[in-house]
Amino acid sequence: MNNIKNASVAGIFYPLEKDELEKIIESFDKSADFSTRAVIVPHAGYIYSGSLAMKGIAALDRNVKNIFIIAPAHKVYFTGLCVSEHDLWQTPFGTIQINQEICAELKRDFQVNTNNEAFEHEHSIEVQIPLIQALFNDVKIVPVLTGNKAHFVSEIISEYYQNKENAFIISSDLSHFLKYDEAKKVDNLTSFMIETLDTVNFNPHQACGAAGVLALCDFARKNNFSMIRLGMKNSGDVTNNKTQVVGYGAWGLYEGKKNEFIKKYYSDLVLEICKKSIQENKKINVRILGGKNDDKLYPAVFDETGASFVTLEKNGHLRGCIGSIIAHKSLYSDLISNAKASAYNDPRFNPVSLEEINEIKIAVSLLSNPMPIEFGSENELLNEIRAEIDGIIIKDKEKRAVYLPSVWEQIPDKRMFLNSLKIKAGFSENYFSETFEAYRFETVYIKE
């Protein structure tokens, strides 16, 4: 006889009646721009964050056979990780099978304990299950709760991600019960840490599911993967009560670099944003893409911080080029400001005229974060530079200059490249000092 875990929060976090549950889930956007096998999603009531949770779960590969749900325990205190002995989990949509074979492996190999009591009234796993049932026909779940000092989460992800039949839902809300503006600041910091995979100073209070969030970020960092934002909001955006809010965010794991992701899926949108920004400045009747929260007309990844250079050409000749070396605002805002600056504020050129707009070709370089190059001499620096790959920034005292990797097409020799960059910065070709600094970055190139 099967051991069934009955629904605990149906009628509280989501509708108890099947028809009502179907209706609310039907209202959620189930489209996905890319497929992944690991997501971070919120676990509040469906009226608050159900649409955002669905956006993440809808991005999961439909071919997977097992979905791990790694979530924090809110009701029962324990140390480490735990699974339950249940074979099935009941919701208004029926039962879904728990993969007890994998649960047994977790107990054997990763010091995971059995704790049925911890699952009894826990919502952080259950709210994800109807969303899974609405999208997947033949899948099992592996519910794992994290307690105090939850070790081995990253190791579990690393072990089971190798099998393409496995996927992961990291269930976590963000800040809790702060005032709206304060919550936005905290959640923006959290999103920055997740998206840059720089979680060294991550405070567990930033996310109730911190153990799972940090584990997935650790896994992504070790494999040179990226976390792509799918959406962010908080309860104040839903209720308009901004005295105490809870933050929500969704991210998907991408097996590559963020800028490569943007080029693969959104090249046309990048160019459209730049073109419309230039046209808007001339009062042409265009509307810059935008909106609020779930209604945004551009993907949430454009809200991540990003650095770009926008280059304009006319008849094969440079007509303007302005950009950002360091990501300091959203990529969306960065593209708009750099497109306008390239057209109208490049000191080397007159502003683009209305008659020229249709003759201009746009190219965009998306920059990675600059990384310092270690060297003790100019020859060592030249040996470290990767021709045709690296963009280079040099600086010393108050002077600095940058070349994009595209400059290698005009200056393929490394020494000539560096000498030319020195002259651009205001140094002589032979200049070098003990305080001379150099940084490298890579670019992804998108052009019309």
C-alpha positions as a Markdown table, in Angstrom:
| # | Residue | x | y | z |
|---|---|---|---|---|
| 1 | Met | 0.0 | 0.0 | 0.0 |
| 2 | Asn | 1.4 | 3.4 | -1.0 |
| 3 | Asn | 2.3 | 5.9 | 1.7 |
| 4 | Ile | 0.6 | 9.2 | 0.6 |
| 5 | Lys | 1.6 | 12.7 | 1.7 |
| 6 | Asn | -1.6 | 14.6 | 1.8 |
| 7 | Ala | -1.8 | 18.3 | 0.7 |
| 8 | Ser | -1.2 | 20.6 | 3.7 |
| 9 | Val | -1.6 | 24.1 | 2.2 |
| 10 | Ala | -4.3 | 23.6 | -0.4 |
| 11 | Gly | -6.9 | 26.2 | 0.2 |
| 12 | Ile | -4.3 | 28.4 | 1.9 |
| 13 | Phe | -1.4 | 29.0 | -0.6 |
| 14 | Tyr | -3.3 | 27.8 | -3.6 |
| 15 | Pro | -6.9 | 26.8 | -4.3 |
| 16 | Leu | -8.3 | 23.7 | -2.8 |
| 17 | Glu | -10.7 | 22.9 | -5.6 |
| 18 | Lys | -9.3 | 21.5 | -8.8 |
| 19 | Asp | -11.3 | 23.8 | -11.0 |
| 20 | Glu | -10.2 | 26.9 | -9.2 |
| 21 | Leu | -6.6 | 25.7 | -9.3 |
| 22 | Glu | -6.7 | 25.0 | -13.0 |
| 23 | Lys | -8.2 | 28.5 | -13.6 |
| 24 | Ile | -5.4 | 30.3 | -11.7 |
| 25 | Ile | -2.6 | 28.2 | -13.3 |
| 26 | Glu | -4.2 | 28.8 | -16.7 |
| 27 | Ser | -3.7 | 32.5 | -16.2 |
| 28 | Phe | 0.0 | 32.1 | -15.7 |
| 29 | Asp | 2.4 | 32.7 | -18.6 |
| 30 | Lys | 4.0 | 29.3 | -19.4 |
| 31 | Ser | 6.2 | 30.4 | -22.3 |
| 32 | Ala | 10.0 | 30.0 | -22.0 |
| 33 | Asp | 12.7 | 31.5 | -24.1 |
| 34 | Phe | 15.2 | 28.8 | -23.2 |
| 35 | Ser | 15.4 | 25.4 | -21.7 |
| 36 | Thr | 17.2 | 24.7 | -18.5 |
| 37 | Arg | 17.5 | 21.9 | -15.8 |
| 38 | Ala | 17.9 | 24.1 | -12.8 |
| 39 | Val | 15.9 | 27.1 | -11.5 |
| 40 | Ile | 15.4 | 29.3 | -8.5 |
| 41 | Val | 11.7 | 30.1 | -7.9 |
| 42 | Pro | 9.6 | 31.6 | -5.0 |
| 43 | His | 7.2 | 29.7 | -2.8 |
| 44 | Ala | 4.6 | 32.2 | -1.6 |
| 45 | Gly | 0.9 | 32.0 | -2.2 |
| 46 | Tyr | -0.1 | 31.8 | -5.9 |
| 47 | Ile | -1.7 | 35.3 | -5.8 |
| 48 | Tyr | 1.7 | 36.7 | -4.8 |
| 49 | Ser | 4.4 | 34.8 | -6.6 |
| 50 | Gly | 2.7 | 31.9 | -8.5 |
| 51 | Ser | 3.2 | 33.5 | -11.9 |
| 52 | Leu | 6.9 | 34.0 | -11.2 |
| 53 | Ala | 7.3 | 30.4 | -10.0 |
| 54 | Met | 5.6 | 29.2 | -13.1 |
| 55 | Lys | 7.9 | 31.3 | -15.3 |
| 56 | Gly | 10.8 | 29.4 | -13.8 |
| 57 | Ile | 9.3 | 25.9 | -13.8 |
| 58 | Ala | 8.1 | 26.4 | -17.4 |
| 59 | Ala | 11.7 | 26.8 | -18.4 |
| 60 | Leu | 12.6 | 23.3 | -17.2 |
| 61 | Asp | 13.4 | 20.7 | -19.8 |
| 62 | Arg | 10.2 | 18.7 | -20.5 |
| 63 | Asn | 12.2 | 15.5 | -21.1 |
| 64 | Val | 13.4 | 15.2 | -17.5 |
| 65 | Lys | 12.2 | 12.2 | -15.4 |
| 66 | Asn | 13.1 | 13.5 | -11.9 |
| 67 | Ile | 12.7 | 16.9 | -10.5 |
| 68 | Phe | 14.6 | 17.6 | -7.2 |
| 69 | Ile | 12.8 | 20.3 | -5.1 |
| 70 | Ile | 15.3 | 21.7 | -2.6 |
| 71 | Ala | 13.5 | 23.9 | -0.1 |
| 72 | Pro | 13.9 | 25.4 | 3.4 |
| 73 | Ala | 12.0 | 24.0 | 6.4 |
| 74 | His | 9.8 | 26.6 | 8.1 |
| 75 | Lys | 7.9 | 24.5 | 10.6 |
| 76 | Val | 10.3 | 22.0 | 12.2 |
| 77 | Tyr | 13.9 | 22.7 | 13.4 |
| 78 | Phe | 16.5 | 20.1 | 12.4 |
| 79 | Thr | 20.2 | 20.0 | 11.3 |
| 80 | Gly | 21.3 | 19.0 | 7.8 |
| 81 | Leu | 19.0 | 17.7 | 5.1 |
| 82 | Cys | 16.0 | 15.4 | 5.2 |
| 83 | Val | 13.6 | 13.5 | 3.0 |
| 84 | Ser | 10.4 | 11.7 | 3.8 |
| 85 | Glu | 9.2 | 8.2 | 3.6 |
| 86 | His | 6.2 | 9.0 | 1.5 |
| 87 | Asp | 5.7 | 7.3 | -1.9 |
| 88 | Leu | 3.2 | 9.8 | -3.3 |
| 89 | Trp | 2.3 | 13.5 | -2.8 |
| 90 | Gln | -1.4 | 14.4 | -3.1 |
| 91 | Thr | -2.6 | 17.7 | -4.5 |
| 92 | Pro | -6.0 | 18.7 | -6.0 |
| 93 | Phe | -4.6 | 17.5 | -9.4 |
| 94 | Gly | -4.0 | 14.0 | -8.0 |
| 95 | Thr | -0.9 | 12.3 | -6.8 |
| 96 | Ile | 2.7 | 12.6 | -8.1 |
| 97 | Gln | 5.3 | 9.9 | -7.3 |
| 98 | Ile | 8.3 | 10.5 | -5.1 |
| 99 | Asn | 11.4 | 8.8 | -6.3 |
| 100 | Gln | 12.3 | 6.8 | -3.2 |
| 101 | Glu | 15.2 | 5.1 | -5.0 |
| 102 | Ile | 17.0 | 8.5 | -5.2 |
| 103 | Cys | 15.9 | 9.3 | -1.7 |
| 104 | Ala | 17.6 | 6.1 | -0.5 |
| 105 | Glu | 20.8 | 7.1 | -2.4 |
| 106 | Leu | 20.8 | 10.5 | -0.7 |
| 107 | Lys | 20.5 | 9.0 | 2.7 |
| 108 | Arg | 23.3 | 6.5 | 1.9 |
| 109 | Asp | 25.8 | 8.9 | 0.2 |
| 110 | Phe | 25.1 | 12.4 | 1.5 |
| 111 | Gln | 24.1 | 12.0 | 5.2 |
| 112 | Val | 20.5 | 12.9 | 4.4 |
| 113 | Asn | 18.0 | 11.9 | 7.2 |
| 114 | Thr | 14.4 | 10.8 | 7.2 |
| 115 | Asn | 12.0 | 13.3 | 8.9 |
| 116 | Asn | 8.4 | 12.9 | 8.0 |
| 117 | Glu | 7.3 | 15.5 | 10.6 |
| 118 | Ala | 9.3 | 18.2 | 8.8 |
| 119 | Phe | 7.2 | 17.7 | 5.6 |
| 120 | Glu | 3.8 | 17.6 | 7.4 |
| 121 | His | 2.8 | 21.3 | 7.2 |
| 122 | Glu | 5.6 | 22.6 | 5.0 |
| 123 | His | 4.6 | 24.8 | 2.1 |
| 124 | Ser | 7.9 | 25.5 | 0.4 |
| 125 | Ile | 7.9 | 22.2 | -1.5 |
| 126 | Glu | 4.1 | 21.7 | -1.9 |
| 127 | Val | 3.4 | 25.0 | -3.7 |
| 128 | Gln | 5.7 | 23.8 | -6.6 |
| 129 | Ile | 4.0 | 20.5 | -7.1 |
| 130 | Pro | 0.7 | 21.6 | -8.8 |
| 131 | Leu | 2.8 | 23.7 | -11.2 |
| 132 | Ile | 4.9 | 20.7 | -12.0 |
| 133 | Gln | 1.8 | 18.6 | -12.5 |
| 134 | Ala | 0.3 | 21.2 | -14.9 |
| 135 | Leu | 3.4 | 21.0 | -17.1 |
| 136 | Phe | 4.8 | 17.4 | -16.8 |
| 137 | Asn | 3.0 | 14.2 | -17.6 |
| 138 | Asp | 5.6 | 11.6 | -16.6 |
| 139 | Val | 7.9 | 12.8 | -13.9 |
| 140 | Lys | 8.8 | 11.9 | -10.3 |
| 141 | Ile | 9.9 | 14.4 | -7.6 |
| 142 | Val | 12.7 | 14.2 | -5.1 |
| 143 | Pro | 11.6 | 16.6 | -2.2 |
| 144 | Val | 14.5 | 17.6 | 0.0 |
| 145 | Leu | 14.2 | 20.0 | 3.0 |
| 146 | Thr | 17.2 | 22.0 | 4.3 |
| 147 | Gly | 17.6 | 22.7 | 8.0 |
| 148 | Asn | 20.3 | 24.3 | 10.1 |
| 149 | Lys | 23.8 | 23.8 | 8.8 |
| 150 | Ala | 22.6 | 22.2 | 5.6 |
| 151 | His | 25.7 | 20.6 | 4.0 |
| 152 | Phe | 26.1 | 18.6 | 0.8 |
| 153 | Val | 23.5 | 20.5 | -1.3 |
| 154 | Ser | 26.1 | 21.6 | -3.9 |
| 155 | Glu | 27.5 | 18.0 | -4.0 |
| 156 | Ile | 24.0 | 16.6 | -4.6 |
| 157 | Ile | 23.5 | 19.0 | -7.5 |
| 158 | Ser | 26.9 | 18.2 | -9.0 |
| 159 | Glu | 26.3 | 14.5 | -8.7 |
| 160 | Tyr | 22.8 | 14.3 | -10.1 |
| 161 | Tyr | 23.0 | 17.1 | -12.7 |
| 162 | Gln | 25.3 | 14.8 | -14.7 |
| 163 | Asn | 22.3 | 12.7 | -15.6 |
| 164 | Lys | 20.2 | 14.7 | -18.2 |
| 165 | Glu | 17.0 | 13.1 | -16.8 |
| 166 | Asn | 17.4 | 15.1 | -13.6 |
| 167 | Ala | 16.3 | 18.7 | -13.0 |
| 168 | Phe | 16.3 | 21.0 | -9.9 |
| 169 | Ile | 14.0 | 23.5 | -8.4 |
| 170 | Ile | 15.5 | 25.7 | -5.7 |
| 171 | Ser | 12.6 | 27.0 | -3.7 |
| 172 | Ser | 13.3 | 30.3 | -2.0 |
| 173 | Asp | 11.7 | 33.7 | -1.3 |
| 174 | Leu | 14.0 | 36.7 | -0.8 |
| 175 | Ser | 13.8 | 39.4 | 1.9 |
| 176 | His | 11.1 | 39.1 | 4.5 |
| 177 | Phe | 9.0 | 41.8 | 6.1 |
| 178 | Leu | 11.0 | 44.9 | 5.2 |
| 179 | Lys | 9.6 | 48.2 | 4.0 |
| 180 | Tyr | 9.1 | 48.3 | 0.3 |
| 181 | Asp | 12.1 | 50.5 | -0.6 |
| 182 | Glu | 14.4 | 48.7 | 1.8 |
| 183 | Ala | 13.3 | 45.3 | 0.5 |
| 184 | Lys | 14.1 | 46.5 | -3.1 |
| 185 | Lys | 17.6 | 47.5 | -2.1 |
| 186 | Val | 18.2 | 44.1 | -0.3 |
| 187 | Asp | 16.7 | 42.1 | -3.1 |
| 188 | Asn | 18.7 | 44.0 | -5.8 |
| 189 | Leu | 21.9 | 43.2 | -3.9 |
| 190 | Thr | 20.8 | 39.5 | -3.7 |
| 191 | Ser | 20.1 | 39.4 | -7.4 |
| 192 | Phe | 23.5 | 41.0 | -8.1 |
| 193 | Met | 25.2 | 38.3 | -6.1 |
| 194 | Ile | 23.3 | 35.5 | -7.8 |
| 195 | Glu | 23.9 | 36.9 | -11.3 |
| 196 | Thr | 27.6 | 37.6 | -10.8 |
| 197 | Leu | 28.0 | 34.3 | -8.7 |
| 198 | Asp | 29.8 | 36.4 | -6.1 |
| 199 | Thr | 28.2 | 35.0 | -3.0 |
| 200 | Val | 31.1 | 35.3 | -0.5 |
| 201 | Asn | 29.2 | 37.9 | 1.6 |
| 202 | Phe | 25.8 | 36.4 | 1.1 |
| 203 | Asn | 23.7 | 36.8 | 4.3 |
| 204 | Pro | 21.3 | 33.9 | 5.0 |
| 205 | His | 18.6 | 36.5 | 5.8 |
| 206 | Gln | 18.7 | 37.6 | 2.2 |
| 207 | Ala | 16.8 | 34.4 | 1.2 |
| 208 | Cys | 15.0 | 31.8 | 3.3 |
| 209 | Gly | 16.3 | 29.1 | 0.9 |
| 210 | Ala | 19.8 | 30.4 | 1.1 |
| 211 | Ala | 21.3 | 26.8 | 1.3 |
| 212 | Gly | 19.9 | 25.9 | -2.1 |
| 213 | Val | 20.5 | 29.3 | -3.7 |
| 214 | Leu | 24.2 | 29.3 | -2.6 |
| 215 | Ala | 24.6 | 25.6 | -3.7 |
| 216 | Leu | 23.3 | 26.3 | -7.2 |
| 217 | Cys | 25.5 | 29.4 | -7.5 |
| 218 | Asp | 28.5 | 27.4 | -6.4 |
| 219 | Phe | 27.7 | 24.7 | -9.0 |
| 220 | Ala | 27.3 | 27.4 | -11.7 |
| 221 | Arg | 30.6 | 29.1 | -10.8 |
| 222 | Lys | 32.6 | 25.8 | -10.8 |
| 223 | Asn | 31.2 | 25.0 | -14.3 |
| 224 | Asn | 31.4 | 28.4 | -15.9 |
| 225 | Phe | 27.6 | 28.5 | -16.2 |
| 226 | Ser | 25.4 | 31.6 | -15.6 |
| 227 | Met | 22.3 | 32.5 | -13.7 |
| 228 | Ile | 19.8 | 34.2 | -15.9 |
| 229 | Arg | 17.1 | 36.4 | -14.3 |
| 230 | Leu | 13.6 | 35.5 | -15.2 |
| 231 | Gly | 11.8 | 38.0 | -13.1 |
| 232 | Met | 11.7 | 39.9 | -9.8 |
| 233 | Lys | 9.0 | 41.6 | -7.7 |
| 234 | Asn | 7.7 | 41.6 | -4.1 |
| 235 | Ser | 4.3 | 41.3 | -2.4 |
| 236 | Gly | 3.9 | 45.1 | -2.3 |
| 237 | Asp | 3.7 | 45.1 | -6.1 |
| 238 | Val | 0.7 | 42.9 | -5.8 |
| 239 | Thr | -1.2 | 44.2 | -2.7 |
| 240 | Asn | 0.1 | 47.9 | -2.8 |
| 241 | Asn | 0.7 | 47.4 | 1.0 |
| 242 | Lys | 4.3 | 48.5 | 1.2 |
| 243 | Thr | 4.8 | 48.6 | 5.0 |
| 244 | Gln | 6.0 | 45.0 | 5.2 |
| 245 | Val | 6.8 | 43.0 | 2.0 |
| 246 | Val | 8.3 | 39.7 | 1.0 |
| 247 | Gly | 10.7 | 39.6 | -2.0 |
| 248 | Tyr | 10.4 | 37.1 | -4.9 |
| 249 | Gly | 12.8 | 36.3 | -7.7 |
| 250 | Ala | 13.3 | 33.6 | -10.4 |
| 251 | Trp | 16.4 | 32.6 | -12.2 |
| 252 | Gly | 17.4 | 29.8 | -14.7 |
| 253 | Leu | 20.8 | 28.1 | -15.0 |
| 254 | Tyr | 22.4 | 28.6 | -18.5 |
| 255 | Glu | 25.3 | 26.4 | -19.6 |
| 256 | Gly | 27.4 | 29.2 | -20.8 |
| 257 | Lys | 28.1 | 32.9 | -20.3 |
| 258 | Lys | 25.4 | 35.5 | -19.9 |
| 259 | Asn | 26.4 | 37.6 | -22.9 |
| 260 | Glu | 26.4 | 34.5 | -25.1 |
| 261 | Phe | 22.9 | 33.8 | -23.9 |
| 262 | Ile | 21.8 | 37.3 | -24.8 |
| 263 | Lys | 23.3 | 37.1 | -28.3 |
| 264 | Lys | 21.8 | 33.6 | -28.9 |
| 265 | Tyr | 18.3 | 34.6 | -27.9 |
| 266 | Tyr | 18.0 | 38.4 | -28.1 |
| 267 | Ser | 20.3 | 39.8 | -30.7 |
| 268 | Asp | 17.4 | 41.4 | -32.6 |
| 269 | Leu | 16.1 | 43.0 | -29.4 |
| 270 | Val | 19.5 | 44.4 | -28.5 |
| 271 | Leu | 19.7 | 46.1 | -31.9 |
| 272 | Glu | 16.1 | 47.3 | -31.7 |
| 273 | Ile | 16.6 | 48.9 | -28.4 |
| 274 | Cys | 19.6 | 50.9 | -29.8 |
| 275 | Lys | 17.9 | 51.8 | -33.0 |
| 276 | Lys | 14.7 | 53.1 | -31.2 |
| 277 | Ser | 16.8 | 55.0 | -28.7 |
| 278 | Ile | 18.5 | 56.9 | -31.5 |
| 279 | Gln | 15.2 | 57.5 | -33.3 |
| 280 | Glu | 13.5 | 58.6 | -30.1 |
| 281 | Asn | 16.1 | 61.4 | -29.6 |
| 282 | Lys | 15.0 | 62.8 | -33.0 |
| 283 | Lys | 11.3 | 62.8 | -31.9 |
| 284 | Ile | 10.5 | 60.1 | -34.3 |
| 285 | Asn | 7.2 | 58.4 | -33.3 |
| 286 | Val | 8.7 | 55.3 | -31.6 |
| 287 | Arg | 8.2 | 53.8 | -28.2 |
| 288 | Ile | 11.1 | 52.5 | -26.2 |
| 289 | Leu | 10.3 | 49.0 | -24.9 |
| 290 | Gly | 9.4 | 49.0 | -21.2 |
| 291 | Gly | 6.9 | 48.4 | -18.5 |
| 292 | Lys | 6.6 | 47.3 | -14.9 |
| 293 | Asn | 7.1 | 43.9 | -13.2 |
| 294 | Asp | 5.4 | 41.0 | -15.0 |
| 295 | Asp | 4.2 | 43.4 | -17.8 |
| 296 | Lys | 7.6 | 44.3 | -19.0 |
| 297 | Leu | 8.0 | 44.1 | -22.8 |
| 298 | Tyr | 11.6 | 43.1 | -22.6 |
| 299 | Pro | 13.0 | 40.0 | -20.8 |
| 300 | Ala | 14.2 | 40.3 | -17.2 |
| 301 | Val | 17.8 | 39.5 | -18.2 |
| 302 | Phe | 18.0 | 43.0 | -19.5 |
| 303 | Asp | 17.5 | 44.3 | -15.9 |
| 304 | Glu | 20.7 | 42.6 | -14.9 |
| 305 | Thr | 23.7 | 44.9 | -14.8 |
| 306 | Gly | 25.6 | 45.0 | -18.1 |
| 307 | Ala | 28.3 | 46.9 | -19.9 |
| 308 | Ser | 28.1 | 47.6 | -23.6 |
| 309 | Phe | 29.7 | 49.6 | -26.4 |
| 310 | Val | 27.5 | 50.8 | -29.2 |
| 311 | Thr | 29.3 | 51.4 | -32.5 |
| 312 | Leu | 27.7 | 53.2 | -35.5 |
| 313 | Glu | 28.9 | 52.9 | -39.0 |
| 314 | Lys | 27.9 | 54.8 | -42.2 |
| 315 | Asn | 29.0 | 53.5 | -45.6 |
| 316 | Gly | 31.6 | 51.3 | -43.9 |
| 317 | His | 33.2 | 54.1 | -41.9 |
| 318 | Leu | 33.0 | 54.8 | -38.2 |
| 319 | Arg | 30.2 | 57.3 | -37.3 |
| 320 | Gly | 30.3 | 57.0 | -33.5 |
| 321 | Cys | 31.3 | 54.7 | -30.6 |
| 322 | Ile | 30.6 | 55.2 | -27.0 |
| 323 | Gly | 30.4 | 52.6 | -24.2 |
| 324 | Ser | 30.8 | 51.4 | -20.7 |
| 325 | Ile | 33.8 | 49.5 | -19.5 |
| 326 | Ile | 32.3 | 48.5 | -16.1 |
| 327 | Ala | 28.7 | 47.3 | -15.6 |
| 328 | His | 27.1 | 49.9 | -13.3 |
| 329 | Lys | 23.4 | 49.9 | -14.3 |
| 330 | Ser | 20.9 | 47.6 | -16.1 |
| 331 | Leu | 21.9 | 46.4 | -19.6 |
| 332 | Tyr | 18.7 | 47.9 | -20.9 |
| 333 | Ser | 19.6 | 51.4 | -19.6 |
| 334 | Asp | 23.2 | 51.0 | -20.7 |
| 335 | Leu | 22.2 | 50.2 | -24.3 |
| 336 | Ile | 19.9 | 53.2 | -24.4 |
| 337 | Ser | 22.4 | 55.7 | -23.0 |
| 338 | Asn | 25.3 | 54.4 | -25.1 |
| 339 | Ala | 23.2 | 54.3 | -28.3 |
| 340 | Lys | 22.2 | 57.9 | -27.8 |
| 341 | Ala | 25.7 | 59.0 | -26.8 |
| 342 | Ser | 27.2 | 57.3 | -29.9 |
| 343 | Ala | 24.8 | 59.1 | -32.2 |
| 344 | Tyr | 24.8 | 62.5 | -30.6 |
| 345 | Asn | 27.7 | 62.9 | -28.1 |
| 346 | Asp | 30.8 | 61.3 | -29.6 |
| 347 | Pro | 33.2 | 64.3 | -29.6 |
| 348 | Arg | 35.0 | 63.1 | -32.8 |
| 349 | Phe | 31.8 | 63.5 | -34.9 |
| 350 | Asn | 29.0 | 65.8 | -35.5 |
| 351 | Pro | 25.7 | 64.6 | -34.2 |
| 352 | Val | 23.8 | 62.2 | -36.4 |
| 353 | Ser | 21.3 | 64.1 | -38.5 |
| 354 | Leu | 17.7 | 63.0 | -39.1 |
| 355 | Glu | 18.5 | 62.3 | -42.8 |
| 356 | Glu | 21.4 | 59.9 | -41.8 |
| 357 | Ile | 19.4 | 57.7 | -39.4 |
| 358 | Asn | 18.3 | 55.2 | -41.9 |
| 359 | Glu | 21.9 | 54.9 | -43.3 |
| 360 | Ile | 23.4 | 54.1 | -40.0 |
| 361 | Lys | 24.4 | 50.5 | -39.2 |
| 362 | Ile | 24.6 | 49.5 | -35.5 |
| 363 | Ala | 27.0 | 47.1 | -33.8 |
| 364 | Val | 27.0 | 46.3 | -30.1 |
| 365 | Ser | 29.7 | 44.8 | -28.0 |
| 366 | Leu | 28.6 | 43.2 | -24.7 |
| 367 | Leu | 31.5 | 43.2 | -22.2 |
| 368 | Ser | 32.4 | 40.7 | -19.6 |
| 369 | Asn | 33.7 | 42.0 | -16.2 |
| 370 | Pro | 37.4 | 43.1 | -16.6 |
| 371 | Met | 39.9 | 40.9 | -14.8 |
| 372 | Pro | 43.4 | 42.1 | -13.7 |
| 373 | Ile | 46.4 | 40.7 | -15.6 |
| 374 | Glu | 49.3 | 39.7 | -13.4 |
| 375 | Phe | 52.7 | 40.7 | -14.8 |
| 376 | Gly | 56.1 | 42.1 | -13.7 |
| 377 | Ser | 57.4 | 43.4 | -17.0 |
| 378 | Glu | 56.1 | 44.6 | -20.3 |
| 379 | Asn | 57.2 | 41.3 | -21.9 |
| 380 | Glu | 55.3 | 39.3 | -19.3 |
| 381 | Leu | 52.3 | 41.5 | -20.0 |
| 382 | Leu | 52.6 | 40.8 | -23.8 |
| 383 | Asn | 52.9 | 37.1 | -23.1 |
| 384 | Glu | 49.6 | 37.2 | -21.1 |
| 385 | Ile | 47.6 | 39.1 | -23.7 |
| 386 | Arg | 45.5 | 36.8 | -25.9 |
| 387 | Ala | 45.5 | 38.3 | -29.4 |
| 388 | Glu | 42.1 | 38.4 | -31.1 |
| 389 | Ile | 40.4 | 37.4 | -27.8 |
| 390 | Asp | 41.1 | 40.0 | -25.2 |
| 391 | Gly | 39.9 | 43.5 | -24.9 |
| 392 | Ile | 42.5 | 45.4 | -22.9 |
| 393 | Ile | 42.3 | 48.3 | -20.4 |
| 394 | Ile | 45.5 | 50.0 | -19.3 |
| 395 | Lys | 45.9 | 52.6 | -16.6 |
| 396 | Asp | 48.5 | 54.4 | -14.7 |
| 397 | Lys | 48.1 | 57.4 | -12.4 |
| 398 | Glu | 45.2 | 59.4 | -13.9 |
| 399 | Lys | 45.5 | 58.1 | -17.4 |
| 400 | Arg | 43.8 | 55.1 | -19.0 |
| 401 | Ala | 42.6 | 53.7 | -22.3 |
| 402 | Val | 40.7 | 50.8 | -23.6 |
| 403 | Tyr | 40.6 | 48.8 | -26.9 |
| 404 | Leu | 37.8 | 46.4 | -27.7 |
| 405 | Pro | 38.8 | 43.0 | -29.1 |
| 406 | Ser | 37.6 | 44.2 | -32.6 |
| 407 | Val | 40.7 | 46.4 | -32.7 |
| 408 | Trp | 42.8 | 43.3 | -33.3 |
| 409 | Glu | 41.4 | 43.3 | -36.9 |
| 410 | Gln | 43.3 | 46.6 | -37.5 |
| 411 | Ile | 46.3 | 45.9 | -35.2 |
| 412 | Pro | 47.0 | 42.1 | -35.2 |
| 413 | Asp | 50.5 | 42.4 | -33.6 |
| 414 | Lys | 50.5 | 42.4 | -29.8 |
| 415 | Arg | 53.3 | 44.9 | -29.3 |
| 416 | Met | 51.9 | 47.3 | -31.8 |
| 417 | Phe | 48.5 | 46.8 | -30.2 |
| 418 | Leu | 49.8 | 47.7 | -26.8 |
| 419 | Asn | 51.9 | 50.6 | -28.1 |
| 420 | Ser | 48.9 | 52.1 | -29.8 |
| 421 | Leu | 46.8 | 51.7 | -26.7 |
| 422 | Lys | 49.6 | 53.6 | -24.7 |
| 423 | Ile | 49.4 | 56.5 | -27.1 |
| 424 | Lys | 45.6 | 56.6 | -26.9 |
| 425 | Ala | 46.0 | 56.9 | -23.1 |
| 426 | Gly | 48.5 | 59.7 | -23.4 |
| 427 | Phe | 51.7 | 57.8 | -22.8 |
| 428 | Ser | 54.7 | 57.3 | -25.1 |
| 429 | Glu | 55.2 | 53.9 | -26.9 |
| 430 | Asn | 58.1 | 53.1 | -24.5 |
| 431 | Tyr | 56.3 | 54.0 | -21.3 |
| 432 | Phe | 56.2 | 51.5 | -18.5 |
| 433 | Ser | 56.3 | 51.8 | -14.7 |
| 434 | Glu | 55.9 | 49.7 | -11.6 |
| 435 | Thr | 52.4 | 51.1 | -11.1 |
| 436 | Phe | 51.3 | 50.2 | -14.7 |
| 437 | Glu | 48.0 | 48.2 | -14.6 |
| 438 | Ala | 46.3 | 46.1 | -17.3 |
| 439 | Tyr | 42.9 | 44.3 | -17.3 |
| 440 | Arg | 41.4 | 42.0 | -19.8 |
| 441 | Phe | 37.8 | 41.4 | -20.8 |
| 442 | Glu | 36.0 | 39.6 | -23.6 |
| 443 | Thr | 33.1 | 40.7 | -25.8 |
| 444 | Val | 30.2 | 39.2 | -27.5 |
| 445 | Tyr | 29.6 | 41.0 | -30.8 |
| 446 | Ile | 26.1 | 41.7 | -32.2 |
| 447 | Lys | 25.7 | 43.7 | -35.5 |
| 448 | Glu | 23.1 | 44.4 | -38.1 |
